[in-house]
GROMACS .gro file of N, CA and C in nm:
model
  474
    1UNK      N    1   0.082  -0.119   0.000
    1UNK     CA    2   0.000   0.000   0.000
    1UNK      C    3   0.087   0.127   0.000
    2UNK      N    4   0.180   0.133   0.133
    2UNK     CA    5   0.289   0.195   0.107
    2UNK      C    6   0.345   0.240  -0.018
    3UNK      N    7   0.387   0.150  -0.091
    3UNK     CA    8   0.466   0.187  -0.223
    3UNK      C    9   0.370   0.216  -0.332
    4UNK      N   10   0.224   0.172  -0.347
    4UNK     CA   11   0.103   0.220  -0.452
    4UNK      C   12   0.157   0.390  -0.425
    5UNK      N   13   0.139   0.449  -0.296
    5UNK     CA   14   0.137   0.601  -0.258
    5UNK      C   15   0.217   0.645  -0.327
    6UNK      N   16   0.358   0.602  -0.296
    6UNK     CA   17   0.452   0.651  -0.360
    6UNK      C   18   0.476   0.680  -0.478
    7UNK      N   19   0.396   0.551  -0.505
    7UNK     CA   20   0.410   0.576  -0.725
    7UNK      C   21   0.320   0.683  -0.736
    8UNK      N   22   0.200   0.688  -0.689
    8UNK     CA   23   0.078   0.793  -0.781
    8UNK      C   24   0.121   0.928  -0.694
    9UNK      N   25   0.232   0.947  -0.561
    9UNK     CA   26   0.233   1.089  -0.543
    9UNK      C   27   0.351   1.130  -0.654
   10UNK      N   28   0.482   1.000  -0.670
   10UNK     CA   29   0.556   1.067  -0.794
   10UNK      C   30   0.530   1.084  -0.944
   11UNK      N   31   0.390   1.022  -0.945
   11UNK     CA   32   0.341   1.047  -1.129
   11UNK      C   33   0.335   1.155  -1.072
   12UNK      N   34   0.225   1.200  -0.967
   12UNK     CA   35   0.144   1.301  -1.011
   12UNK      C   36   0.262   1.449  -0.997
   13UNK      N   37   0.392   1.410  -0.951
   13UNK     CA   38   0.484   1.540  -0.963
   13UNK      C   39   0.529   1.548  -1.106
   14UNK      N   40   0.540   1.435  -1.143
   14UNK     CA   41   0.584   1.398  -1.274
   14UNK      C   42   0.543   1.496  -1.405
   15UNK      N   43   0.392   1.430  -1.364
   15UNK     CA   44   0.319   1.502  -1.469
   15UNK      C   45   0.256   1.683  -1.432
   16UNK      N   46   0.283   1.732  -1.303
   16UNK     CA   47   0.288   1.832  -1.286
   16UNK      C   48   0.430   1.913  -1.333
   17UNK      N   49   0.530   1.834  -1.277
   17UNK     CA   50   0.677   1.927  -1.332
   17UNK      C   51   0.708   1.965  -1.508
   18UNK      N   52   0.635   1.845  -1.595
   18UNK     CA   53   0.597   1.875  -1.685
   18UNK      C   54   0.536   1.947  -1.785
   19UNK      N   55   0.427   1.952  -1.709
   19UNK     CA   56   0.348   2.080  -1.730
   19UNK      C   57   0.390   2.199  -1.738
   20UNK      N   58   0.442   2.211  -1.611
   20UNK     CA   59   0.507   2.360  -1.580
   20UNK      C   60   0.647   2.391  -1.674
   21UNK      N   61   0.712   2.319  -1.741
   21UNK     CA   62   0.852   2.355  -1.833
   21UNK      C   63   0.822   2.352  -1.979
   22UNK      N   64   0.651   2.344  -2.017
   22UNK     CA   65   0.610   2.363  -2.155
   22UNK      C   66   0.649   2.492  -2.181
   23UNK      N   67   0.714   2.486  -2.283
   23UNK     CA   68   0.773   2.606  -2.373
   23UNK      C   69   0.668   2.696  -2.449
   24UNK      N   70   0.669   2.835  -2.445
   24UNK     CA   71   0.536   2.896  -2.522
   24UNK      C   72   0.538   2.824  -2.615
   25UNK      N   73   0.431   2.854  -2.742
   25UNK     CA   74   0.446   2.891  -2.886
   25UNK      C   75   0.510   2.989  -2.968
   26UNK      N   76   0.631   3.012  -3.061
   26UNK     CA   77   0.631   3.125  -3.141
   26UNK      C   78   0.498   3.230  -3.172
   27UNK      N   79   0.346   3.165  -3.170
   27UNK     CA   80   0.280   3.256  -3.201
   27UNK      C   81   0.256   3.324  -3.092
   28UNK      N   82   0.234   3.298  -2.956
   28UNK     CA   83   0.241   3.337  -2.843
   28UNK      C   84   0.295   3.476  -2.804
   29UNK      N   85   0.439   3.433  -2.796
   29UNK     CA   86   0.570   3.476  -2.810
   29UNK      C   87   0.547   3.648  -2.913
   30UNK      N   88   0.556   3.624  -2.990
   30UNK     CA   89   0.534   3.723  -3.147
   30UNK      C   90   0.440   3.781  -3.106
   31UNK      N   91   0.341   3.726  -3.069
   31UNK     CA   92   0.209   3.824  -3.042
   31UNK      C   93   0.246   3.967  -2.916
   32UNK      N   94   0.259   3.869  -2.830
   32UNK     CA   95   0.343   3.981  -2.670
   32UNK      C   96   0.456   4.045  -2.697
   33UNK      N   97   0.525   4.041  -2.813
   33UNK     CA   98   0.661   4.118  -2.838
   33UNK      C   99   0.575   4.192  -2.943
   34UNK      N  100   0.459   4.178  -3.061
   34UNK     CA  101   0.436   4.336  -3.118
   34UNK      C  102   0.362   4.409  -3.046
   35UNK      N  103   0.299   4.330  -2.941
   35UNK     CA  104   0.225   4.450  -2.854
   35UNK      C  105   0.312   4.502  -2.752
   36UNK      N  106   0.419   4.485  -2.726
   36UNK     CA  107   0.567   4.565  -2.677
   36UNK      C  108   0.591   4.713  -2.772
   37UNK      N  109   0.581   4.622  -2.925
   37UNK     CA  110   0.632   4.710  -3.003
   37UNK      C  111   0.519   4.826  -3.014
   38UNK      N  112   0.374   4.796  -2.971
   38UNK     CA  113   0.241   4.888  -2.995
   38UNK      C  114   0.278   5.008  -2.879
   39UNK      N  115   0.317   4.909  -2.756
   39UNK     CA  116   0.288   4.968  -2.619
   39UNK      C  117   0.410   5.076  -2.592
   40UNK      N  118   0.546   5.069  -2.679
   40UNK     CA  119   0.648   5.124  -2.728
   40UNK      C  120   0.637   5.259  -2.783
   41UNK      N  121   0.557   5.237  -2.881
   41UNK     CA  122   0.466   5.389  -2.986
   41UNK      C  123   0.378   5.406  -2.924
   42UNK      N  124   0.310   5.411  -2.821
   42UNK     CA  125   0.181   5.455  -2.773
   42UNK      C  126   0.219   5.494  -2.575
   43UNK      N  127   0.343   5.458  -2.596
   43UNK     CA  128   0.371   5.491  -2.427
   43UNK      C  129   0.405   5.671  -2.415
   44UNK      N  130   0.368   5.727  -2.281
   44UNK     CA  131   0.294   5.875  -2.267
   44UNK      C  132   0.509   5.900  -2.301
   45UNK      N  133   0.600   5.892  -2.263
   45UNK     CA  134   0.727   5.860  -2.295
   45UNK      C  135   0.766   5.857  -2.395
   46UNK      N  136   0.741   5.768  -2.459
   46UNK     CA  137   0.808   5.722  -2.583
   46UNK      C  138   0.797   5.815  -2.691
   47UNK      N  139   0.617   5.847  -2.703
   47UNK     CA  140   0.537   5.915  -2.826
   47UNK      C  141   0.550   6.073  -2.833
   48UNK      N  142   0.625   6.098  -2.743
   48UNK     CA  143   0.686   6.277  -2.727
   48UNK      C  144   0.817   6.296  -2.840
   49UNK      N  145   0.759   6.357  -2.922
   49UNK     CA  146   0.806   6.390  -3.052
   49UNK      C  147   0.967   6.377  -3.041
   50UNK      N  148   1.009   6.494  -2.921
   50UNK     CA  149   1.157   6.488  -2.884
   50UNK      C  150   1.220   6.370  -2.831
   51UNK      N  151   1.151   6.277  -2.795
   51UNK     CA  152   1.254   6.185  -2.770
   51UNK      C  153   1.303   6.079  -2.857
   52UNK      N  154   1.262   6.146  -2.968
   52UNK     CA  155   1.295   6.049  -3.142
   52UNK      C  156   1.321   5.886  -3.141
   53UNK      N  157   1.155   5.826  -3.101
   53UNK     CA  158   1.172   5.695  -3.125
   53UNK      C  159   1.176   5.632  -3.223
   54UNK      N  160   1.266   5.577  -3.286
   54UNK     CA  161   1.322   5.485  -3.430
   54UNK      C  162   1.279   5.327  -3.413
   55UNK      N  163   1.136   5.267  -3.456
   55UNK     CA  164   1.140   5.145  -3.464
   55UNK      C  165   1.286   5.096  -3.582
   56UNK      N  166   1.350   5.023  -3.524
   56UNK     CA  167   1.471   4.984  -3.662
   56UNK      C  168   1.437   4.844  -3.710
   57UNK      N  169   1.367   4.792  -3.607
   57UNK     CA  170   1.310   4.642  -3.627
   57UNK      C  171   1.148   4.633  -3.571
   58UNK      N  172   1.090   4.589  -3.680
   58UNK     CA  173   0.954   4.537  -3.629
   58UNK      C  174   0.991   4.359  -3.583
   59UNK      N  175   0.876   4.345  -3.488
   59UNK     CA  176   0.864   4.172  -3.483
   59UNK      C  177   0.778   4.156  -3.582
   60UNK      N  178   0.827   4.161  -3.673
   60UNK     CA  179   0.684   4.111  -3.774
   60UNK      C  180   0.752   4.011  -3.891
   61UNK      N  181   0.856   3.958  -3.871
   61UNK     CA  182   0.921   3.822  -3.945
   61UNK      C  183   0.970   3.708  -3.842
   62UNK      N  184   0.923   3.613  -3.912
   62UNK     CA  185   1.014   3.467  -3.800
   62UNK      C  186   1.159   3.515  -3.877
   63UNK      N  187   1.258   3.514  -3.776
   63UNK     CA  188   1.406   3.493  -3.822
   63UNK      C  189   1.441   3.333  -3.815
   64UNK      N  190   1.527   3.272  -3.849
   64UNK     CA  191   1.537   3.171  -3.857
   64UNK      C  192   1.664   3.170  -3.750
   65UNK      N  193   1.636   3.044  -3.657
   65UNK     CA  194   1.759   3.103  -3.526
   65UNK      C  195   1.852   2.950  -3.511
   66UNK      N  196   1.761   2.843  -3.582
   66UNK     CA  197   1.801   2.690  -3.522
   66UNK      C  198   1.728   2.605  -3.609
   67UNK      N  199   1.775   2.514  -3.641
   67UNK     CA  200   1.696   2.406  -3.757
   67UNK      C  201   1.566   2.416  -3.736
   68UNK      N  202   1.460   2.423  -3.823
   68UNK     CA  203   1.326   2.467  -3.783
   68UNK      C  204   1.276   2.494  -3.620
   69UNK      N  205   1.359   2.626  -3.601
   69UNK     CA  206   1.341   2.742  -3.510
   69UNK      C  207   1.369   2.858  -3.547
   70UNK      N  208   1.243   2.897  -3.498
   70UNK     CA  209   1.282   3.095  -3.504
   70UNK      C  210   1.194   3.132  -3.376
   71UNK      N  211   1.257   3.298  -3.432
   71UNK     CA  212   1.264   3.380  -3.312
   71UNK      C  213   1.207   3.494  -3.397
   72UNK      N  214   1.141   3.604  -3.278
   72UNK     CA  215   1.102   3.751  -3.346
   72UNK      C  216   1.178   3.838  -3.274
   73UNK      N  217   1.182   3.950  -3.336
   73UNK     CA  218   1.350   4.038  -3.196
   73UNK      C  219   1.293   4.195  -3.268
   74UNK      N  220   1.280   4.286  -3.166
   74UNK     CA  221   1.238   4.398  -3.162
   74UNK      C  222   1.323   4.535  -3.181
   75UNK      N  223   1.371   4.567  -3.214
   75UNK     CA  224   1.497   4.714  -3.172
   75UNK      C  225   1.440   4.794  -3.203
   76UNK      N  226   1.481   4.928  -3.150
   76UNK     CA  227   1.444   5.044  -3.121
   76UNK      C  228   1.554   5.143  -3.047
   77UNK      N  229   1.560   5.247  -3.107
   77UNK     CA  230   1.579   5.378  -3.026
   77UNK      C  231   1.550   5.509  -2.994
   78UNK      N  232   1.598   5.553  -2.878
   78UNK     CA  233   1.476   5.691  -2.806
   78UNK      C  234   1.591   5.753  -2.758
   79UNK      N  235   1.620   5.919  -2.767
   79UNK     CA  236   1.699   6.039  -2.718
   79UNK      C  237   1.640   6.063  -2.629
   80UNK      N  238   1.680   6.103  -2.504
   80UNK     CA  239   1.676   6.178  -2.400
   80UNK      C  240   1.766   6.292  -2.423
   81UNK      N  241   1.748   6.411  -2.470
   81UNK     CA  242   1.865   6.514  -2.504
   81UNK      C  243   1.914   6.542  -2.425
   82UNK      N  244   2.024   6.529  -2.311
   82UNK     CA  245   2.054   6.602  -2.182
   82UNK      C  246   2.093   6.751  -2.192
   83UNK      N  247   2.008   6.773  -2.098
   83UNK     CA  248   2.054   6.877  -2.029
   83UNK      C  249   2.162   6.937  -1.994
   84UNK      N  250   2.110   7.043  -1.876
   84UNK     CA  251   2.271   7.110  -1.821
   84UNK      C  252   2.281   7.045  -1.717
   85UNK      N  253   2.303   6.908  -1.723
   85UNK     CA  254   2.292   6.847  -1.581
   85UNK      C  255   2.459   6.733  -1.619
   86UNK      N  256   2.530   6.724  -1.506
   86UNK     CA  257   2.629   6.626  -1.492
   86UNK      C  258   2.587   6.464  -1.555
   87UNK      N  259   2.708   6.407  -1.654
   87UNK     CA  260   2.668   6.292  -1.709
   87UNK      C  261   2.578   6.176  -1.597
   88UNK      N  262   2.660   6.175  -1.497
   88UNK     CA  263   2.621   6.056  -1.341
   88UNK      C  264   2.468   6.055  -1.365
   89UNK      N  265   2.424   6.198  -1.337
   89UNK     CA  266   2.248   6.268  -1.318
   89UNK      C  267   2.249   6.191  -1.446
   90UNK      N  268   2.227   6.266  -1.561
   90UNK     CA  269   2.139   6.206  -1.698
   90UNK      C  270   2.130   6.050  -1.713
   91UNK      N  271   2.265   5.987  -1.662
   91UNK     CA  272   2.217   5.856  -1.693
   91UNK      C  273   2.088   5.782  -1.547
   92UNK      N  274   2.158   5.842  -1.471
   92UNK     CA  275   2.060   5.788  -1.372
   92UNK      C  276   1.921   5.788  -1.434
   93UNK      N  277   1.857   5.913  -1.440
   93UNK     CA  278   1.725   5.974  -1.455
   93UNK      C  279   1.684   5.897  -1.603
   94UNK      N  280   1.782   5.850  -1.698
   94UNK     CA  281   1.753   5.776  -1.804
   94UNK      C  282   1.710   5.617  -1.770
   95UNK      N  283   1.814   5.606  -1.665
   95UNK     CA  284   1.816   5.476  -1.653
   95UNK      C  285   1.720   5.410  -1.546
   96UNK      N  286   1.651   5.505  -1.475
   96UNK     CA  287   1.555   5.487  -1.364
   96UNK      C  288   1.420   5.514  -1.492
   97UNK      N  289   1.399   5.571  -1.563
   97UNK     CA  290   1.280   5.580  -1.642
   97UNK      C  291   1.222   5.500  -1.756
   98UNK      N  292   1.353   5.432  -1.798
   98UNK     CA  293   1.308   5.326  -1.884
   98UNK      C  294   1.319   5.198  -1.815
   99UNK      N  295   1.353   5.202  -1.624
   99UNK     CA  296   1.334   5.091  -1.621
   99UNK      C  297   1.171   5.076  -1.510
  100UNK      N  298   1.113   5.184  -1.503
  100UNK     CA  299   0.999   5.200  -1.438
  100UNK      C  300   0.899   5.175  -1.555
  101UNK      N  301   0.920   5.185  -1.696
  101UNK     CA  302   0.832   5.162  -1.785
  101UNK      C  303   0.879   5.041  -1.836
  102UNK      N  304   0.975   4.963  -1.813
  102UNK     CA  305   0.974   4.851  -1.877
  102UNK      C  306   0.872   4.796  -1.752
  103UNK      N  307   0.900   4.786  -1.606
  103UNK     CA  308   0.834   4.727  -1.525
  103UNK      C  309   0.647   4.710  -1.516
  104UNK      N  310   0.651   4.888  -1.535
  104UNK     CA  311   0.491   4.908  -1.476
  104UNK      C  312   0.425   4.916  -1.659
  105UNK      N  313   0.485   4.944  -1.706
  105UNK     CA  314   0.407   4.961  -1.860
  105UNK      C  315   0.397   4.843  -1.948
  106UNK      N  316   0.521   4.782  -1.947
  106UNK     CA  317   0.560   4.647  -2.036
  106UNK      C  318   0.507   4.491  -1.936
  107UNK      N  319   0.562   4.512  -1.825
  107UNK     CA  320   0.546   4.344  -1.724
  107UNK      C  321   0.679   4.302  -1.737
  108UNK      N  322   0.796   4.374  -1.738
  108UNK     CA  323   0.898   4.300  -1.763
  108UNK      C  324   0.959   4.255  -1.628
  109UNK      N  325   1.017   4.159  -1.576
  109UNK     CA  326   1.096   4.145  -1.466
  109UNK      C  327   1.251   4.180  -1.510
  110UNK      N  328   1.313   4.294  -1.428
  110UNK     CA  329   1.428   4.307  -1.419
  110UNK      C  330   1.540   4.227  -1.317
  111UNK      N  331   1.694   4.244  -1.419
  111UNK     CA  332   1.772   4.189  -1.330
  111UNK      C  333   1.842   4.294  -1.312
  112UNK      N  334   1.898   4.292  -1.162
  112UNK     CA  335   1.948   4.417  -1.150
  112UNK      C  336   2.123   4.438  -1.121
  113UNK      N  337   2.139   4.504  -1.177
  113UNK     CA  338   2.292   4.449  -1.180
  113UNK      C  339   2.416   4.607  -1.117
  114UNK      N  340   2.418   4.575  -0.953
  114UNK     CA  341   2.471   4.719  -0.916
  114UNK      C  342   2.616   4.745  -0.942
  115UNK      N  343   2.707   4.684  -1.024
  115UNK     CA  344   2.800   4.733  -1.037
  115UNK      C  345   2.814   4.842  -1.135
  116UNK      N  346   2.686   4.873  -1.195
  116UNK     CA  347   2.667   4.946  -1.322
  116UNK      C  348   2.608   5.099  -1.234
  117UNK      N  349   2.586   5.131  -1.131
  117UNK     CA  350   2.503   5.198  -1.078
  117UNK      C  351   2.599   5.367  -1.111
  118UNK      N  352   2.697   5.360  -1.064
  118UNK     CA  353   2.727   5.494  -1.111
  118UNK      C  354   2.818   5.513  -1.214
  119UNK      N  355   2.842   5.423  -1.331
  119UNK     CA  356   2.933   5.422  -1.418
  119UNK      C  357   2.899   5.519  -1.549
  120UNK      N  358   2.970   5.621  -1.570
  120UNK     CA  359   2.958   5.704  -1.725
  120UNK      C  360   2.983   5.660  -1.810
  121UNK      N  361   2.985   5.520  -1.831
  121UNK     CA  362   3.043   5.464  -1.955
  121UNK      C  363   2.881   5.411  -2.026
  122UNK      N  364   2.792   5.435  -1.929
  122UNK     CA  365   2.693   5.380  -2.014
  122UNK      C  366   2.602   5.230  -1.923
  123UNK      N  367   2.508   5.181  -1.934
  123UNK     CA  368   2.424   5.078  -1.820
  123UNK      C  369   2.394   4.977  -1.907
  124UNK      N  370   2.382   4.891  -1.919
  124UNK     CA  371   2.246   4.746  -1.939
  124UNK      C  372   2.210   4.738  -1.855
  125UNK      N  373   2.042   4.770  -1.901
  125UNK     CA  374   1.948   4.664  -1.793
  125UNK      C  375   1.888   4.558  -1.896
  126UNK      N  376   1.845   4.473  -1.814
  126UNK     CA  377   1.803   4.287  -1.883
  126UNK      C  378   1.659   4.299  -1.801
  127UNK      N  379   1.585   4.295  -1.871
  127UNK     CA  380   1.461   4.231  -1.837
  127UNK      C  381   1.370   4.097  -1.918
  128UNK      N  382   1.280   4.043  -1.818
  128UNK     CA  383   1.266   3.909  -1.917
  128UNK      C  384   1.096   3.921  -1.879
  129UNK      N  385   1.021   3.832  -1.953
  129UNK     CA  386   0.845   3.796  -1.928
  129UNK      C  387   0.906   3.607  -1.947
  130UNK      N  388   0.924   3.563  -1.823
  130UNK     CA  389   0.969   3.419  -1.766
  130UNK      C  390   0.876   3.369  -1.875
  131UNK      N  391   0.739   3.350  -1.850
  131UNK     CA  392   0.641   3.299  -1.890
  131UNK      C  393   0.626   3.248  -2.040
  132UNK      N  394   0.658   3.382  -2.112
  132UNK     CA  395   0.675   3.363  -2.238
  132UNK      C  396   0.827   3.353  -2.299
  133UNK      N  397   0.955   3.383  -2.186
  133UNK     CA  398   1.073   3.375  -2.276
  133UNK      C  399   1.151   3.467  -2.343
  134UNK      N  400   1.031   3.586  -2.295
  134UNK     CA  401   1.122   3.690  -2.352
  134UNK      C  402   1.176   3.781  -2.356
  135UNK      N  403   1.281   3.830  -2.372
  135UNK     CA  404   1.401   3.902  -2.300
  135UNK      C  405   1.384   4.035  -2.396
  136UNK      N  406   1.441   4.141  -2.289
  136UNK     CA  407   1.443   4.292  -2.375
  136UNK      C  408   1.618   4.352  -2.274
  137UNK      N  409   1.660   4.405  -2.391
  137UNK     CA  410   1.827   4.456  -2.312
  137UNK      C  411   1.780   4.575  -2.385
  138UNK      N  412   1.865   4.726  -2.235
  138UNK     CA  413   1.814   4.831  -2.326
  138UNK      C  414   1.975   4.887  -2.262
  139UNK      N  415   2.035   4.971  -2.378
  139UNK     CA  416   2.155   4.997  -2.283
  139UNK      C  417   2.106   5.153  -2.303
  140UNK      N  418   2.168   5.203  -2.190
  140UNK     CA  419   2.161   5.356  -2.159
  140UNK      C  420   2.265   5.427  -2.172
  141UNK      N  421   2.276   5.499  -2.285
  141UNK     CA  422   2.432   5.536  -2.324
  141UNK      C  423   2.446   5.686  -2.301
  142UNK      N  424   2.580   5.715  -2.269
  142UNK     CA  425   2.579   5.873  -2.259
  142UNK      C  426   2.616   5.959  -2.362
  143UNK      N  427   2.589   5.941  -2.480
  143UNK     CA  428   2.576   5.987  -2.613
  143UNK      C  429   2.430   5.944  -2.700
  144UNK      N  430   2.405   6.014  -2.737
  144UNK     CA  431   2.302   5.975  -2.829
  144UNK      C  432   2.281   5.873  -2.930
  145UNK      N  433   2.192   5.811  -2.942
  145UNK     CA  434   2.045   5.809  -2.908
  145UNK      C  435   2.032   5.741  -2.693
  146UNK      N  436   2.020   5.783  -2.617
  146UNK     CA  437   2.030   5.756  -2.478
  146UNK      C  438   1.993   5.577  -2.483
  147UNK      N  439   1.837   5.530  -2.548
  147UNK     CA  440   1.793   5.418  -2.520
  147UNK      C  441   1.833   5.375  -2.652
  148UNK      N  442   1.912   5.216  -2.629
  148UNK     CA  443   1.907   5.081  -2.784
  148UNK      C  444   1.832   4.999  -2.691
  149UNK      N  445   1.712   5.002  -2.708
  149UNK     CA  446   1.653   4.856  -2.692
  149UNK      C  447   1.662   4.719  -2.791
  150UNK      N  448   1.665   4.606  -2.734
  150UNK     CA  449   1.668   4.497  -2.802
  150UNK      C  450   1.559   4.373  -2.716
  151UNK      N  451   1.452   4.396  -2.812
  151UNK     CA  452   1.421   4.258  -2.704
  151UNK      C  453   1.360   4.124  -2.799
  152UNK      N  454   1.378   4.012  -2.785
  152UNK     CA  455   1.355   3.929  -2.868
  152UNK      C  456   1.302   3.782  -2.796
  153UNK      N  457   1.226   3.705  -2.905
  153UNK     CA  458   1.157   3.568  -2.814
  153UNK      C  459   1.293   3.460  -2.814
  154UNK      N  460   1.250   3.374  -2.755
  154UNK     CA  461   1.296   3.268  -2.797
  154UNK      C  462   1.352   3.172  -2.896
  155UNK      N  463   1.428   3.100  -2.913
  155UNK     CA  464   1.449   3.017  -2.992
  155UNK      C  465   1.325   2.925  -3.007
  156UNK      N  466   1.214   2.920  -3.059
  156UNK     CA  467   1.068   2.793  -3.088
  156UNK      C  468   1.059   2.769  -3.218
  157UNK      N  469   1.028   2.655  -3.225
  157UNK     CA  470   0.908   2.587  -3.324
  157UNK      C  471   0.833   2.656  -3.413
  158UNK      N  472   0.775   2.704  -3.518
  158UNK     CA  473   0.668   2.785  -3.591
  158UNK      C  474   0.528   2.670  -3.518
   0.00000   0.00000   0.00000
């Protein structure tokens, strides 16, 4: 009786752990990265004439990434013109604003990485949507254009 338990409590992890490591779909995937790219052109931020956002890439092709696999990948860039303010300030205030809108506007989870915190050479932040796989890197540079975003799905299946 003992050991019956044992088997049907380890199927049933079995077939739960399973469950849980299903990989999106590419269509999935593609879908939540052009509405990145919508939520991108339509954010109160972004769509202010002066901060010259350049879609350079739509998600709107499978790239081919791995023997029948692809991926969709997003880029973009946005000026923050600085001011009369010290480089340290501009990147901060750059780098605290695109990462409050990747969070509260996009759903992105950030990683946060403090050795970058007061450096003038410029930031990556990495954010990901676990769920679906997909990652956005935006570096914050102290020359123009301020934001290169890059964010792209997964390696999947069509």
């Amino acid at each position: 009786m003992r050991f019956a338990r044992l088997v049907a409590v380890g199927l049933a992890l079995v077939v739960t752990a399973s469950g849980c490591t299903s990989e999106p779909s590419l269509k999935e995937a593609a879908a939540e990265l052009q509405k990145d790219a919508q939520r991108l052109e339509t954010n109160d931020v972004f769509k202010n004439p002066l901060m010259k956002l350049r879609i350079l890439q739509h998600p709107d092709k499978d790239l081919r990434c791995d023997k029948d696999k692809f991926r969709r990948v997003l880029r973009a860039t946005a000026d923050d013109e600085r001011a009369n303010e010290p480089l340290n300030s501009h990147l901060g205030r750059a780098q605290a604003l695109v990462e409050n809108v990747l969070v509260q506007d996009f759903g992105y989870k950030l990683e946060h990485d403090y050795s970058q915190m007061d450096t003038d050479e410029g930031r990556f932040i990495h954010g990901t949507k676990k769920d679906l796989g997909i990652t956005m890197t935006v570096y914050v540079a102290p020359e123009a254009p301020t934001w290169r975003l890059d964010a792209m799905t997964p390696c999947l299946p069509r």
